[in-house]
PDB file of C-alpha atoms in Angstrom:
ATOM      1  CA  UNK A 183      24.639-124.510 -15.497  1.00  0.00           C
ATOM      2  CA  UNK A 184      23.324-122.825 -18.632  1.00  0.00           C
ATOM      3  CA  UNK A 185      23.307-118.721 -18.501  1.00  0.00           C
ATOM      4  CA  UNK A 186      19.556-118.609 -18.192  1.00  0.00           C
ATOM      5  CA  UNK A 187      19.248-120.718 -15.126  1.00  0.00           C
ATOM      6  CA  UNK A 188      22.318-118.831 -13.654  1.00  0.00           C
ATOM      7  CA  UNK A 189      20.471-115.790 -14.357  1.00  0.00           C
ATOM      8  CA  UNK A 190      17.027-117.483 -12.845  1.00  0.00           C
ATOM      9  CA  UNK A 191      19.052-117.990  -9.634  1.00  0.00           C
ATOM     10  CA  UNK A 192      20.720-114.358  -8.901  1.00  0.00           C
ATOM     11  CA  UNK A 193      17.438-113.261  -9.865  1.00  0.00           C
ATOM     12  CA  UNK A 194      15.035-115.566  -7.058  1.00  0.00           C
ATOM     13  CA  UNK A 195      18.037-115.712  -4.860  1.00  0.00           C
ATOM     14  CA  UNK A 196      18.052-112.066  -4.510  1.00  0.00           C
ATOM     15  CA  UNK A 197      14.562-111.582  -4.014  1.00  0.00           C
ATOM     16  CA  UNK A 198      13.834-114.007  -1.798  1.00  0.00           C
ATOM     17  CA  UNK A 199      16.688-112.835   0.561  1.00  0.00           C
ATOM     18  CA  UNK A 200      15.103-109.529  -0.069  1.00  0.00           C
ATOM     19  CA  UNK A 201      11.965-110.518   1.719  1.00  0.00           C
ATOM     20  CA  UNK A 202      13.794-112.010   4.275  1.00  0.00           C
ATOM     21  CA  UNK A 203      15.780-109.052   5.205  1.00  0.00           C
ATOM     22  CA  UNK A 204      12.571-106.937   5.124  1.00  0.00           C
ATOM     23  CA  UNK A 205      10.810-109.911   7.528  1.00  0.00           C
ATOM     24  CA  UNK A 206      13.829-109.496  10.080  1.00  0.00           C
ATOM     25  CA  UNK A 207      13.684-105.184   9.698  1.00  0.00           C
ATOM     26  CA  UNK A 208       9.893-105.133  10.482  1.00  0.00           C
ATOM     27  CA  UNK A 209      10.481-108.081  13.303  1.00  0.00           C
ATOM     28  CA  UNK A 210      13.430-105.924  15.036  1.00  0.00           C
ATOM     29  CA  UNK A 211      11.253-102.525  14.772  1.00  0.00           C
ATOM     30  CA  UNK A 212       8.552-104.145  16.586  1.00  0.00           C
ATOM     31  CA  UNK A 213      10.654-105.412  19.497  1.00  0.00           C
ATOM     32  CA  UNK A 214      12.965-102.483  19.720  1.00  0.00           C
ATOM     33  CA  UNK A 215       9.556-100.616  20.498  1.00  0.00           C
ATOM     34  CA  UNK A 216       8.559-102.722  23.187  1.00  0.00           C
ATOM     35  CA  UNK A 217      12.381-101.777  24.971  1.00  0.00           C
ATOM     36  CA  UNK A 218      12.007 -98.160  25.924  1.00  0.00           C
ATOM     37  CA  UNK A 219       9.086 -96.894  28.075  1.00  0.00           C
ATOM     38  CA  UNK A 220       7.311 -93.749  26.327  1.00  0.00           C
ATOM     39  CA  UNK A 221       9.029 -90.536  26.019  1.00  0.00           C
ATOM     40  CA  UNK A 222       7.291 -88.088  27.799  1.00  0.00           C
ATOM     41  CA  UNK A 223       7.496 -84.087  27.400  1.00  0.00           C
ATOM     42  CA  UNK A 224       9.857 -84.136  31.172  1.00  0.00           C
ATOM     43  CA  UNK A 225      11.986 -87.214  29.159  1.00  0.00           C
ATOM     44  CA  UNK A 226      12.452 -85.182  26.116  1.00  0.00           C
ATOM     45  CA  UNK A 227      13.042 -81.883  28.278  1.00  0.00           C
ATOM     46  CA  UNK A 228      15.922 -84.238  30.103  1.00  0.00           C
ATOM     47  CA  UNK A 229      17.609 -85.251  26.475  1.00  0.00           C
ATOM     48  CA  UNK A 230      18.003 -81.447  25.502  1.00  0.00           C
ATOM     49  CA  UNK A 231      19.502 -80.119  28.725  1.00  0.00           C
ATOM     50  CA  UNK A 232      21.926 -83.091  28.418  1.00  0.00           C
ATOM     51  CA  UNK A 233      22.819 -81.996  25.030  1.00  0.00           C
ATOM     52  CA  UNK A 234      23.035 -78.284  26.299  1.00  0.00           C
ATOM     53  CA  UNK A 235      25.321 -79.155  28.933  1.00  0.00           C
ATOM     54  CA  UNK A 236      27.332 -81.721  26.920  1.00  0.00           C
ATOM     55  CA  UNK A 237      27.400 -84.384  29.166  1.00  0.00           C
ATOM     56  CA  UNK A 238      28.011 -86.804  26.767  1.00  0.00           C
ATOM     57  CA  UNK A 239      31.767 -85.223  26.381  1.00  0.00           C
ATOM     58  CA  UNK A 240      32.650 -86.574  30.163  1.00  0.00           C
ATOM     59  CA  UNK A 241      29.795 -89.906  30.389  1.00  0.00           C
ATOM     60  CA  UNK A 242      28.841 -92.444  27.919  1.00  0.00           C
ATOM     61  CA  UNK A 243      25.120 -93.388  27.878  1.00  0.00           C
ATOM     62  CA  UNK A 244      23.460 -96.310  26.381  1.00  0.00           C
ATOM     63  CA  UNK A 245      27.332 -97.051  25.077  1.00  0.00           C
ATOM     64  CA  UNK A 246      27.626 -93.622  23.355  1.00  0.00           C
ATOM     65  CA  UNK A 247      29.926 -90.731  24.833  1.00  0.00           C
ATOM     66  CA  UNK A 248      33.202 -90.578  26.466  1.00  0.00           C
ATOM     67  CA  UNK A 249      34.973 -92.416  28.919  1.00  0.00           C
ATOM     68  CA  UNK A 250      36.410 -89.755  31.337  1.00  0.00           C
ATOM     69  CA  UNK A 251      33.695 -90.350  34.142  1.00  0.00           C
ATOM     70  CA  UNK A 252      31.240 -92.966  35.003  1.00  0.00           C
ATOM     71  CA  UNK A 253      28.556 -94.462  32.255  1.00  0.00           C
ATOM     72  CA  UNK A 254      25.080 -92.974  33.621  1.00  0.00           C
ATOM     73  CA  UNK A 255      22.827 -95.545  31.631  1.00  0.00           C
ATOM     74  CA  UNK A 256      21.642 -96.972  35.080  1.00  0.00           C
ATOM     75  CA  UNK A 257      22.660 -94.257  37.436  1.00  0.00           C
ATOM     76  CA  UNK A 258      19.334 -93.383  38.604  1.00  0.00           C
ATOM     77  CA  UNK A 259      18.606 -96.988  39.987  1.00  0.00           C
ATOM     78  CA  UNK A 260      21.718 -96.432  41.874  1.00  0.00           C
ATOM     79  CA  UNK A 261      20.773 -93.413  43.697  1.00  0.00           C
ATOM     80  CA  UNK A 262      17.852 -91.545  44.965  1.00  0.00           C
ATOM     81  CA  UNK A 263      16.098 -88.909  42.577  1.00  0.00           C
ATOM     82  CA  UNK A 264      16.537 -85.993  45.297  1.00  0.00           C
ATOM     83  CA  UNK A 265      20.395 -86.838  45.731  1.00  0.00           C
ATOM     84  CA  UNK A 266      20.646 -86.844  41.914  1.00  0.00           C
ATOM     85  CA  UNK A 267      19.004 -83.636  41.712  1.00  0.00           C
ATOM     86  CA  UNK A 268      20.907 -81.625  44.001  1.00  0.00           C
ATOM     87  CA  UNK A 269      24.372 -83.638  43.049  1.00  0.00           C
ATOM     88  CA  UNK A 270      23.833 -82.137  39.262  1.00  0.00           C
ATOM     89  CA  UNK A 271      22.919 -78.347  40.301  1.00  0.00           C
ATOM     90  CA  UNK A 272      25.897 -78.328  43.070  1.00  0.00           C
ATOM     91  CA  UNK A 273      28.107 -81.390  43.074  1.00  0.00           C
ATOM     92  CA  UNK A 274      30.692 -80.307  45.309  1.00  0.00           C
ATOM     93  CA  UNK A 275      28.135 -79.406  48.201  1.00  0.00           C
ATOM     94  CA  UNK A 276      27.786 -82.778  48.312  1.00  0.00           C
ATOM     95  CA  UNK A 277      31.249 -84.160  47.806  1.00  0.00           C
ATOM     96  CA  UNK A 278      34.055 -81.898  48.032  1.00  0.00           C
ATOM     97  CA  UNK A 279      36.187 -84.371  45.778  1.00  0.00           C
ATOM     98  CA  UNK A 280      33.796 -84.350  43.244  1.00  0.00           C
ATOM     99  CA  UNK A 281      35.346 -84.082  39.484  1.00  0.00           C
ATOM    100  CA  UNK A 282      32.180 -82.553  37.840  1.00  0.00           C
ATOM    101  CA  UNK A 283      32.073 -78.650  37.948  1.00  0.00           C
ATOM    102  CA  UNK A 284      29.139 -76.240  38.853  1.00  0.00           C
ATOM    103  CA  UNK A 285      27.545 -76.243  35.079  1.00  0.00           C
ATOM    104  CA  UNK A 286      25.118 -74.272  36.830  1.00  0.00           C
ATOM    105  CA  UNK A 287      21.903 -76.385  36.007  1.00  0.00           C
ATOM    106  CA  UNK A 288      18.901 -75.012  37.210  1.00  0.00           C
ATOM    107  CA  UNK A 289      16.263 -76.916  39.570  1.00  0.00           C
ATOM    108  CA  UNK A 290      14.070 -77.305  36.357  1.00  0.00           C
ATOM    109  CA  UNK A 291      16.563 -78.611  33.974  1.00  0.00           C
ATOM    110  CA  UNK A 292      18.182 -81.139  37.592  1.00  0.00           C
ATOM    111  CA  UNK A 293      14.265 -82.500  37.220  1.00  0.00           C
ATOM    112  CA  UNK A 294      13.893 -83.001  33.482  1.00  0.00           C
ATOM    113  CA  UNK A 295      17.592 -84.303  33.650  1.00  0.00           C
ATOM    114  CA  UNK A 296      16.539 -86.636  36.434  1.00  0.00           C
ATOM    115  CA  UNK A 297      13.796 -88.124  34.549  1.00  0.00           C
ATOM    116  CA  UNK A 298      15.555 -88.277  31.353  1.00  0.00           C
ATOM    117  CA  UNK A 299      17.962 -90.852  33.330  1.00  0.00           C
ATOM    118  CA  UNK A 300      15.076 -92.815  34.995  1.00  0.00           C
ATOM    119  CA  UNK A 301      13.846 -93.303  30.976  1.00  0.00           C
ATOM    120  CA  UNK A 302      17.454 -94.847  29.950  1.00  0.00           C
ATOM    121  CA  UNK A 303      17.420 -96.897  33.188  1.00  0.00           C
ATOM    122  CA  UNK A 304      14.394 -98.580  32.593  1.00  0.00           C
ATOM    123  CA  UNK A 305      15.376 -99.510  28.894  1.00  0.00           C
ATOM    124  CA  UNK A 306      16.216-103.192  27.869  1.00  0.00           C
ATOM    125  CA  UNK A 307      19.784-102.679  26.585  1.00  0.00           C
ATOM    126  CA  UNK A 308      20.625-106.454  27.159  1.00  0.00           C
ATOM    127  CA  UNK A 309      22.615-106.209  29.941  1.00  0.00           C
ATOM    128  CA  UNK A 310      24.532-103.697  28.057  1.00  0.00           C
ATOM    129  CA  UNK A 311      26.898-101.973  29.111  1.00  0.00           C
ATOM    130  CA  UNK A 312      28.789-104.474  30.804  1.00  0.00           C
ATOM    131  CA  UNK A 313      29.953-104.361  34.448  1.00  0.00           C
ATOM    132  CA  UNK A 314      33.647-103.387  34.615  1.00  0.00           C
ATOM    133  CA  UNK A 315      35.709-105.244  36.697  1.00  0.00           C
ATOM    134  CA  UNK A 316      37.506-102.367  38.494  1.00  0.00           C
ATOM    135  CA  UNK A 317      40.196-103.926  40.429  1.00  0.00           C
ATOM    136  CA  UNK A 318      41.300-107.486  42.370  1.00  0.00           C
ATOM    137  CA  UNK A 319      38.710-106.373  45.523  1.00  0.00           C
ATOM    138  CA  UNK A 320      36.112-106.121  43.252  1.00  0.00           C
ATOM    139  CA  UNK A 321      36.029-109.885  42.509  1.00  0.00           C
ATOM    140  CA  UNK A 322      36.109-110.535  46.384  1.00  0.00           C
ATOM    141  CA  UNK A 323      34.074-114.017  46.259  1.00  0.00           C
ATOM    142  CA  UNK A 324      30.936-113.868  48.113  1.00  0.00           C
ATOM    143  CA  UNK A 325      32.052-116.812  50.580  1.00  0.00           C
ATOM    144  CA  UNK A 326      35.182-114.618  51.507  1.00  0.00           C
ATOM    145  CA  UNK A 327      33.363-111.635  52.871  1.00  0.00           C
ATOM    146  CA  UNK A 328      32.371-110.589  56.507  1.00  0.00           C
ATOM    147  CA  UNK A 329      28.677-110.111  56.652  1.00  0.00           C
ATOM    148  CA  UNK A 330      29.282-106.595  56.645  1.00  0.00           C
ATOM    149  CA  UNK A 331      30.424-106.636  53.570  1.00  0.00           C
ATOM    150  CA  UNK A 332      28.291-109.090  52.387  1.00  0.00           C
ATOM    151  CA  UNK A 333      25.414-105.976  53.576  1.00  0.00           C
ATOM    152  CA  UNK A 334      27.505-103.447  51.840  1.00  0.00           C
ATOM    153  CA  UNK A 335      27.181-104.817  48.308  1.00  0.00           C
ATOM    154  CA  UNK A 336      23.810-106.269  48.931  1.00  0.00           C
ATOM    155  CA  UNK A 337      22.595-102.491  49.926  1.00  0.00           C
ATOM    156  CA  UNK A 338      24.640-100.986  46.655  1.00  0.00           C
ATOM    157  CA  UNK A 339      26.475 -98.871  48.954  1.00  0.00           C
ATOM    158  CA  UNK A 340      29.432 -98.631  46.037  1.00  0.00           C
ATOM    159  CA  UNK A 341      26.606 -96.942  43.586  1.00  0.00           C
ATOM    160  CA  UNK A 342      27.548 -93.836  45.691  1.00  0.00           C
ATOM    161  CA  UNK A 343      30.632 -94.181  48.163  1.00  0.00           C
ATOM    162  CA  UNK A 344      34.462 -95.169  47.623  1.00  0.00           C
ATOM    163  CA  UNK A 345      36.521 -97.959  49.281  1.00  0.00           C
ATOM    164  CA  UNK A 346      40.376 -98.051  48.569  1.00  0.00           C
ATOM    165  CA  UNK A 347      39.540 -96.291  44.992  1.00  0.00           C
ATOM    166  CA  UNK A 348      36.444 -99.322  44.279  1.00  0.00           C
ATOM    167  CA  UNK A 349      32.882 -97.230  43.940  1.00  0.00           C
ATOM    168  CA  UNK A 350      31.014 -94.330  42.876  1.00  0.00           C
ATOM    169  CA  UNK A 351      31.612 -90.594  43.710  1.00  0.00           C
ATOM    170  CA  UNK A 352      28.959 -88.680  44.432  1.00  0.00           C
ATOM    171  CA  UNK A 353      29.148 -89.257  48.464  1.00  0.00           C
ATOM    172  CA  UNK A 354      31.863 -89.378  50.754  1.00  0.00           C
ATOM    173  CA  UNK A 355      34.687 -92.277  50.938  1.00  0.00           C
ATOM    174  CA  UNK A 356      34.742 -94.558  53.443  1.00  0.00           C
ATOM    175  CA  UNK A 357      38.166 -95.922  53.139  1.00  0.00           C
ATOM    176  CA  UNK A 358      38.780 -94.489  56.333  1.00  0.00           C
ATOM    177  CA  UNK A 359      35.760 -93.718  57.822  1.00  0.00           C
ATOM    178  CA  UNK A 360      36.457 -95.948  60.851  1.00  0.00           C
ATOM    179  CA  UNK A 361      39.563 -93.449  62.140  1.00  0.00           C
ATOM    180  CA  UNK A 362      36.846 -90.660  61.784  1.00  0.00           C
ATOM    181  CA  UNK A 363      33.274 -92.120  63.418  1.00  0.00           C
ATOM    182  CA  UNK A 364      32.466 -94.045  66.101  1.00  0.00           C
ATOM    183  CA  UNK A 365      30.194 -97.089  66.576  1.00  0.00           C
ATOM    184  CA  UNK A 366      27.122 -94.798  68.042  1.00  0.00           C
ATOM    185  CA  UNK A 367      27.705 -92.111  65.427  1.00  0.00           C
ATOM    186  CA  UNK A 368      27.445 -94.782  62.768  1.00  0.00           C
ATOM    187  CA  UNK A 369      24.521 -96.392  64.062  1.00  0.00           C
ATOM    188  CA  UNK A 370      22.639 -92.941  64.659  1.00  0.00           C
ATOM    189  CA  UNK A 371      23.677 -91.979  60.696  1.00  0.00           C
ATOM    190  CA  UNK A 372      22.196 -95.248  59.224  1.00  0.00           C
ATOM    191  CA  UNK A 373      18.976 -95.214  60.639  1.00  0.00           C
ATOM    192  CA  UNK A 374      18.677 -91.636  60.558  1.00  0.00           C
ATOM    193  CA  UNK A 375      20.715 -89.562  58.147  1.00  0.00           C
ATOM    194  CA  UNK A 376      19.540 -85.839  58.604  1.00  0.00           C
ATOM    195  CA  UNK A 377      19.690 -85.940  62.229  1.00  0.00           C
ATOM    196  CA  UNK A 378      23.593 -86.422  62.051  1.00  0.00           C
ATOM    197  CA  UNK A 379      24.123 -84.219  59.246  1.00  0.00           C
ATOM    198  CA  UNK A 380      21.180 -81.445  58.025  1.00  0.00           C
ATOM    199  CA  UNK A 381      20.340 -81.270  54.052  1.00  0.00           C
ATOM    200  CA  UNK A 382      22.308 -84.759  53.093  1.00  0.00           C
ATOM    201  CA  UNK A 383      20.430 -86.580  50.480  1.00  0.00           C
ATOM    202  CA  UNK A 384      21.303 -90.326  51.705  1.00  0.00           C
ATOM    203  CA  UNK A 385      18.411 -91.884  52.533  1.00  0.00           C
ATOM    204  CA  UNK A 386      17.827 -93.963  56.114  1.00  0.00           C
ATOM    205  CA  UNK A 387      19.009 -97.361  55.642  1.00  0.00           C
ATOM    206  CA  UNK A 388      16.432 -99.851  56.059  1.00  0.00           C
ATOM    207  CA  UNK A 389      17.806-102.958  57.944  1.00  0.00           C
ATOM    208  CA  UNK A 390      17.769-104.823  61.208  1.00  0.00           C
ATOM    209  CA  UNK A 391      19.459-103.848  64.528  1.00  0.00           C
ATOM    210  CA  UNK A 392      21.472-107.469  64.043  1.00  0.00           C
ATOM    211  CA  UNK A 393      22.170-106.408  60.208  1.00  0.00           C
ATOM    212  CA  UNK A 394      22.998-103.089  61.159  1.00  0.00           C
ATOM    213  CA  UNK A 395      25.009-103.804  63.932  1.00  0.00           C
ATOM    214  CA  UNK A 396      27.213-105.917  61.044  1.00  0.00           C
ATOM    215  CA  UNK A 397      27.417-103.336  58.223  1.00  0.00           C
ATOM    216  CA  UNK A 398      28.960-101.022  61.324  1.00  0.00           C
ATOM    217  CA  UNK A 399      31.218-103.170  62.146  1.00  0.00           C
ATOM    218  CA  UNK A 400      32.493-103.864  59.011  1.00  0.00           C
ATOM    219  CA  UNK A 401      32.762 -99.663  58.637  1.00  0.00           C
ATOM    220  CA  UNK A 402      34.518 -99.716  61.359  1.00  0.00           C
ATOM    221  CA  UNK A 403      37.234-101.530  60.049  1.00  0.00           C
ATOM    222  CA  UNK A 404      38.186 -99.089  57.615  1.00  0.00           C
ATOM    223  CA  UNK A 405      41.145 -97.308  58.905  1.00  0.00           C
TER     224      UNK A 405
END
């Protein structure tokens, strides 16, 4: 190949991978877009208080932060907004254990915090971040379980409670809850939280007496 054509070649070669390049940039932009709902003023709010309060030192979000307590890109599908509210101004009012201190968020900020973490849950991230497998329970095949459980996991009970060191924190654990509550009590709770216990945030569980007599059951087993 004579000099001129090799020259000919870096030159055409570069610029049409150039133009490629660009092509893929602009195609990208225009899909990442169309992944995040709009940021609103109450979104925005949300992002600052979580950089006041520097939550990304303890939680990773959208795969950025640290790894000392849970990843909060989907937390708000797994719990409702009022519990997340109050859990974030007061966490050990509503579980004693709790790890996260009184950062003394206001009701204001709790909101704006709130919806901040609705806007990252409703953002295609490709499945990303992955689910963790947590321990051998967790991979308890589906044909293996008691229809209780089968209720449990269906209902996302873990999102918020504890068995044998498998779930979330921000309510009680159950890994013994069937030494400490009986089969009415249980019942009662489920289908109506607030009459059992006044200002808890769990909502009424929405299920049939047969269903419901199952998931109880199953609680009941934990001892």
């Amino acid at each position: 190949m004579s000099n001129k054509a090799a020259k000919n070649l870096f030159i055409y070669g570069s610029i049409f991978f150039f133009v490629i390049f660009l092509a893929l940039t602009f195609d990208t932009m225009e899909k990442l877009d169309k992944r995040a709902p709009a940021i609103t003023e109450a979104v925005n709010a949300g992002k600052m208080a979580w950089h006041k309060y520097d939550c990304i030192g303890c939680h990773t979000i959208l795969g950025n932060g640290s790894y000392f307590s849970p990843d909060l890109t989907r937390t708000a599908n797994k719990m409702p907004k009022e519990y997340l509210k109050q859990y974030l101004m007061n966490p050990k009012a509503l579980n004693q254990k709790a790890a996260m201190p009184n950062l003394g968020i206001t009701s204001e900020e709790a909101e704006s915090l709130a919806a901040f973490l609705d806007w990252t849950s409703r953002i295609n991230t490709n499945n990303w971040p992955p689910k963790p497998i947590l321990a051998k329970e967790a991979r308890i095949e589906d044909k293996d379980m008691t229809p209780g459980q089968r209720l449990y996991r269906s209902f996302g009970c873990s999102n918020c409670h504890v068995i044998k060191g498998i779930g979330g924190a921000t309510g009680p654990d159950l890994t013994r809850v069937g030494n400490k509550r009986d089969k009415a009590w249980l019942i009662g709770y489920f289908k109506d939280p607030r009459a059992y216990i006044p200002g808890t945030v769990m909502p009424a569980i929405n299920m049939s007496d047969a269903d419901m007599e199952q998931l109880t059951e199953y609680m009941l087993t934990l001892k």
